[in-house]
PDB file of C-alpha atoms in Angstrom:
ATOM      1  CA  UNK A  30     -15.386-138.501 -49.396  1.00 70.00           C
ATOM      2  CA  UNK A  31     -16.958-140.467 -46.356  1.00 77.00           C
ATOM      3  CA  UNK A  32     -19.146-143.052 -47.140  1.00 84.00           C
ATOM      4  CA  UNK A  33     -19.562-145.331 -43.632  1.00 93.00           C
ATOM      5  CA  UNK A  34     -20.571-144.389 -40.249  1.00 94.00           C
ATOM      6  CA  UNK A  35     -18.259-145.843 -37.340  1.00 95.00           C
ATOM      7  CA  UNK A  36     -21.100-145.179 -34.665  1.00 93.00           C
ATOM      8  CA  UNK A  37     -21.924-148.883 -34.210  1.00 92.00           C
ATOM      9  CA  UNK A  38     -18.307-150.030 -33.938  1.00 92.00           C
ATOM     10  CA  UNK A  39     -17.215-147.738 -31.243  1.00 91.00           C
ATOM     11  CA  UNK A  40     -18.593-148.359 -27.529  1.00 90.00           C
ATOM     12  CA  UNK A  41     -18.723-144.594 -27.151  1.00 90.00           C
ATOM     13  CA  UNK A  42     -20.999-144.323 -29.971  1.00 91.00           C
ATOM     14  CA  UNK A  43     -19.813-141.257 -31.643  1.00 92.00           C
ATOM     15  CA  UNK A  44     -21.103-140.412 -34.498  1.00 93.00           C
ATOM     16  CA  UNK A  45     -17.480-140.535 -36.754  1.00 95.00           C
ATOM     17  CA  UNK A  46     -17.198-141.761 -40.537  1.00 95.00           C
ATOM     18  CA  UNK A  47     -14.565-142.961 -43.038  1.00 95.00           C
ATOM     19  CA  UNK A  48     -14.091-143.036 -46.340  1.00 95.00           C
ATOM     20  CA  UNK A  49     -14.742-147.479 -46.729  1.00 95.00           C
ATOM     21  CA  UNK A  50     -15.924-149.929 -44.056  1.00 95.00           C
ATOM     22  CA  UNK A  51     -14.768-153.308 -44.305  1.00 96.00           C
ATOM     23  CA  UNK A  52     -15.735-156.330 -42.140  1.00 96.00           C
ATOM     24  CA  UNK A  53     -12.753-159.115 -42.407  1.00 96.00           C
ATOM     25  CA  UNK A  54     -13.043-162.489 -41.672  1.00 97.00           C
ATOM     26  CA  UNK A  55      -9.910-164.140 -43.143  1.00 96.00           C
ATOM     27  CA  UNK A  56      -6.111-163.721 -44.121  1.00 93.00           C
ATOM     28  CA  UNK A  57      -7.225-163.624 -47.476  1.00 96.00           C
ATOM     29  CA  UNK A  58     -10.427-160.783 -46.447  1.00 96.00           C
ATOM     30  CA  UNK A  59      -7.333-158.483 -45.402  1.00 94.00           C
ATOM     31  CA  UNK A  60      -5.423-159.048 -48.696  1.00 96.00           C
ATOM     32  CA  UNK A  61      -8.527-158.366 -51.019  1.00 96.00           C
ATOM     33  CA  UNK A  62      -8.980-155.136 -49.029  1.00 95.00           C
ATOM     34  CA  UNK A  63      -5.655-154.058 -49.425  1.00 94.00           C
ATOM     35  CA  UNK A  64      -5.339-154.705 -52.874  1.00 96.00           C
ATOM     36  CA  UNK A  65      -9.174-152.903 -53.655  1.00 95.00           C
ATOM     37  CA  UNK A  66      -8.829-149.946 -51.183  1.00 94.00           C
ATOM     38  CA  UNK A  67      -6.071-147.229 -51.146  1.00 90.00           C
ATOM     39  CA  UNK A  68      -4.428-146.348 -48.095  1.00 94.00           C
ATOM     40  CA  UNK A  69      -4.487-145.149 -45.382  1.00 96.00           C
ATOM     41  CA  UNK A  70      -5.627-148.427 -43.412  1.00 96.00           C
ATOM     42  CA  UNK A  71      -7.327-148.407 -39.547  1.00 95.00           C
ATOM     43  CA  UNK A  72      -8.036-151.684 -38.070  1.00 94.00           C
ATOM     44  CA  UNK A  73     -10.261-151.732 -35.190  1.00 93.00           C
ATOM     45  CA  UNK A  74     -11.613-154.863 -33.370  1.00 90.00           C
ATOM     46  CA  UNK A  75     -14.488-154.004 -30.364  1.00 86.00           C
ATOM     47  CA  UNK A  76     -14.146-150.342 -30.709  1.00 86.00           C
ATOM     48  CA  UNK A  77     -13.922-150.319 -26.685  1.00 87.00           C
ATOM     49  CA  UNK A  78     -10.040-148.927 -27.092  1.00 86.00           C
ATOM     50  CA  UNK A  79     -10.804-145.816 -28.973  1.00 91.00           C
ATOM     51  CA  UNK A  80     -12.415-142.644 -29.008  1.00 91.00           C
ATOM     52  CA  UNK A  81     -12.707-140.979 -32.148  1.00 92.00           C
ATOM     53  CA  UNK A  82     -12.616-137.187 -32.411  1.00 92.00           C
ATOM     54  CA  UNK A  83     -13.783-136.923 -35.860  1.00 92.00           C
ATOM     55  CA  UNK A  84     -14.214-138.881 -39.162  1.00 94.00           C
ATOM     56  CA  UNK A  85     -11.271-140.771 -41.043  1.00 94.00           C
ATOM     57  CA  UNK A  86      -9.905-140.235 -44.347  1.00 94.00           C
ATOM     58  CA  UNK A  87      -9.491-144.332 -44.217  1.00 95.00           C
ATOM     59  CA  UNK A  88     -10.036-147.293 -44.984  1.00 96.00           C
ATOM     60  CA  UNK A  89     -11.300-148.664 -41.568  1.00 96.00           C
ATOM     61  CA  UNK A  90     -11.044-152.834 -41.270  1.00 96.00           C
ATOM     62  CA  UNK A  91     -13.313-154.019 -38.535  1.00 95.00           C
ATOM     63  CA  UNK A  92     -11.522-157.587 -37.167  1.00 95.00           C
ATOM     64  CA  UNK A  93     -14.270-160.559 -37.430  1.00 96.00           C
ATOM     65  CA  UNK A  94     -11.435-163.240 -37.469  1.00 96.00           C
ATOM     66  CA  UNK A  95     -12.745-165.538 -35.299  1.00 97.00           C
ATOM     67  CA  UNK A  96     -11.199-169.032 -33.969  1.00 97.00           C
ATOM     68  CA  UNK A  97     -10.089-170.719 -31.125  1.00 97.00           C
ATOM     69  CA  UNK A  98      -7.695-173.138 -31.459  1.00 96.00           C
ATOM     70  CA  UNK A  99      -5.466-175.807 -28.761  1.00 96.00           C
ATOM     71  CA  UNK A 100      -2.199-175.936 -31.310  1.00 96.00           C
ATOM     72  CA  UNK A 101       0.402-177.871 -28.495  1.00 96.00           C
ATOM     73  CA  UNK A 102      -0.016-178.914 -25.421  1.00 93.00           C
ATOM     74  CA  UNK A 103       2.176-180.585 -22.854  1.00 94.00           C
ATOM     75  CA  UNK A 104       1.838-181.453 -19.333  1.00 90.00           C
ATOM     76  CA  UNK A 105       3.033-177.656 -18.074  1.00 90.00           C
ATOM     77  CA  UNK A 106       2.259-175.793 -20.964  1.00 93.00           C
ATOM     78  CA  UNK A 107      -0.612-175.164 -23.494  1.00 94.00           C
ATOM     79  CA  UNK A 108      -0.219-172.937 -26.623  1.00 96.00           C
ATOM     80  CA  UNK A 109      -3.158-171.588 -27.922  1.00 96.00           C
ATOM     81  CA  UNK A 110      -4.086-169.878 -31.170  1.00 97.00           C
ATOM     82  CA  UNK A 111      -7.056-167.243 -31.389  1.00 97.00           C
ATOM     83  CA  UNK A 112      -8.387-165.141 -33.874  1.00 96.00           C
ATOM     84  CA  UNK A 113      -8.359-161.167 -33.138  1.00 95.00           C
ATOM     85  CA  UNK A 114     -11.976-160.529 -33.803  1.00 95.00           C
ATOM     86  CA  UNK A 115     -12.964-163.094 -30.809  1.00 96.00           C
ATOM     87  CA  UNK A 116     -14.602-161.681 -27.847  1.00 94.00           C
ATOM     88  CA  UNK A 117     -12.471-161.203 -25.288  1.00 95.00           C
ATOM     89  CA  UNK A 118     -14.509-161.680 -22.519  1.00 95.00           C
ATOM     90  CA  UNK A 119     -15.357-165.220 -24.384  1.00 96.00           C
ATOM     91  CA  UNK A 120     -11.522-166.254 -24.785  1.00 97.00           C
ATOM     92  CA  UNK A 121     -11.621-166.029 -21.143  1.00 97.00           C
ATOM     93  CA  UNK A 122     -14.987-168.579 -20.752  1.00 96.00           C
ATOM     94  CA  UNK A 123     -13.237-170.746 -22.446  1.00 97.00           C
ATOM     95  CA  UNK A 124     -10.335-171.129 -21.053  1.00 96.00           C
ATOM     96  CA  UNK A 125     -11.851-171.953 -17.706  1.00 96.00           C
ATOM     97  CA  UNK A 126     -14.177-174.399 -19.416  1.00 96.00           C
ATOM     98  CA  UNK A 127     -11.039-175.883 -20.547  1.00 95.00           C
ATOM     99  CA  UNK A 128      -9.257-175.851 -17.423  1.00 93.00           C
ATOM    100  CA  UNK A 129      -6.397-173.542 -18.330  1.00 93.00           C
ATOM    101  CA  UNK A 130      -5.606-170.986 -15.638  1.00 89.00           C
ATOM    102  CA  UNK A 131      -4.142-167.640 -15.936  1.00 91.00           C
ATOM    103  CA  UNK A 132      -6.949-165.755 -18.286  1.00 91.00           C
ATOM    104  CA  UNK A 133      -9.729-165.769 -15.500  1.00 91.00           C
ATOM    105  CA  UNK A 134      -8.181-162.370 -13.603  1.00 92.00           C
ATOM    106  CA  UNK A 135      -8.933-160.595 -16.792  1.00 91.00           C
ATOM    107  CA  UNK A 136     -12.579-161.341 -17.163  1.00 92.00           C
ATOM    108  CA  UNK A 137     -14.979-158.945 -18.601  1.00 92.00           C
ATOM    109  CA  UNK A 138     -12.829-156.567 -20.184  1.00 89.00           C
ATOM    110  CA  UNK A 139     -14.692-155.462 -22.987  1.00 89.00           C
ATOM    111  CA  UNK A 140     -13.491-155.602 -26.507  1.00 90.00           C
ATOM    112  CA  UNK A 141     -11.928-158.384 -29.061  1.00 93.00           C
ATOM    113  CA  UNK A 142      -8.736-160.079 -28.850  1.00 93.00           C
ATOM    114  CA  UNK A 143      -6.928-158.471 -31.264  1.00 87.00           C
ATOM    115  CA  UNK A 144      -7.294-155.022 -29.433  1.00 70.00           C
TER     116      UNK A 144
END
């Protein structure tokens, strides 16, 4: 049975369902779902990577994780920690607001970064 409409989570708009549609926004989000909802499991983040050809006998897990985080830093290196439901466009904003190089290249791609 299909129950949610994945026509606002994919940039192509199509008009596919699945059976649940659930927003995480934590570790713990994804562990709930997993131990409420049967399998199978889809986990999509922009929905700019996909195309659906028809609805899903799944559980579909939309990525809202959000964080950026500066975790080490030296003078040559920084290592950076970000959630998968960021915007990647965003991740990229920042970084040049924070001086880091390397990201810029890849501005406005469209989707999150977990994609």
């Amino acid at each position: 049975m299909f129950s949610a409409s994945l026509q606002p989570f994919n940039t192509f708009g199509v008009n596919a369902n699945c059976r649940n549609l659930i927003k995480i926004y934590s570790e713990q989000d994804i562990y709930d779902t997993l131990l409420t909802y049967e399998s199978p499991y889809k986990i999509i983040g922009g929905g700019s990577n996909i195309l659906l050809a028809g609805d899903l006998e799944a559980t579909v897990l939309i990525n809202q994780i959000k964080g950026i985080q500066v975790v080490d830093e030296d003078e040559d290196h920084v290592l950076v920690t970000v959630g998968g439901g960021e915007n990647w466009h965003n991740l990229v904003l920042w970084s040049i607001s924070h001086n880091l190089s390397g990201l810029q290249n890849l501005s406005l791609i469209p989707g999150s970064v977990g994609a």
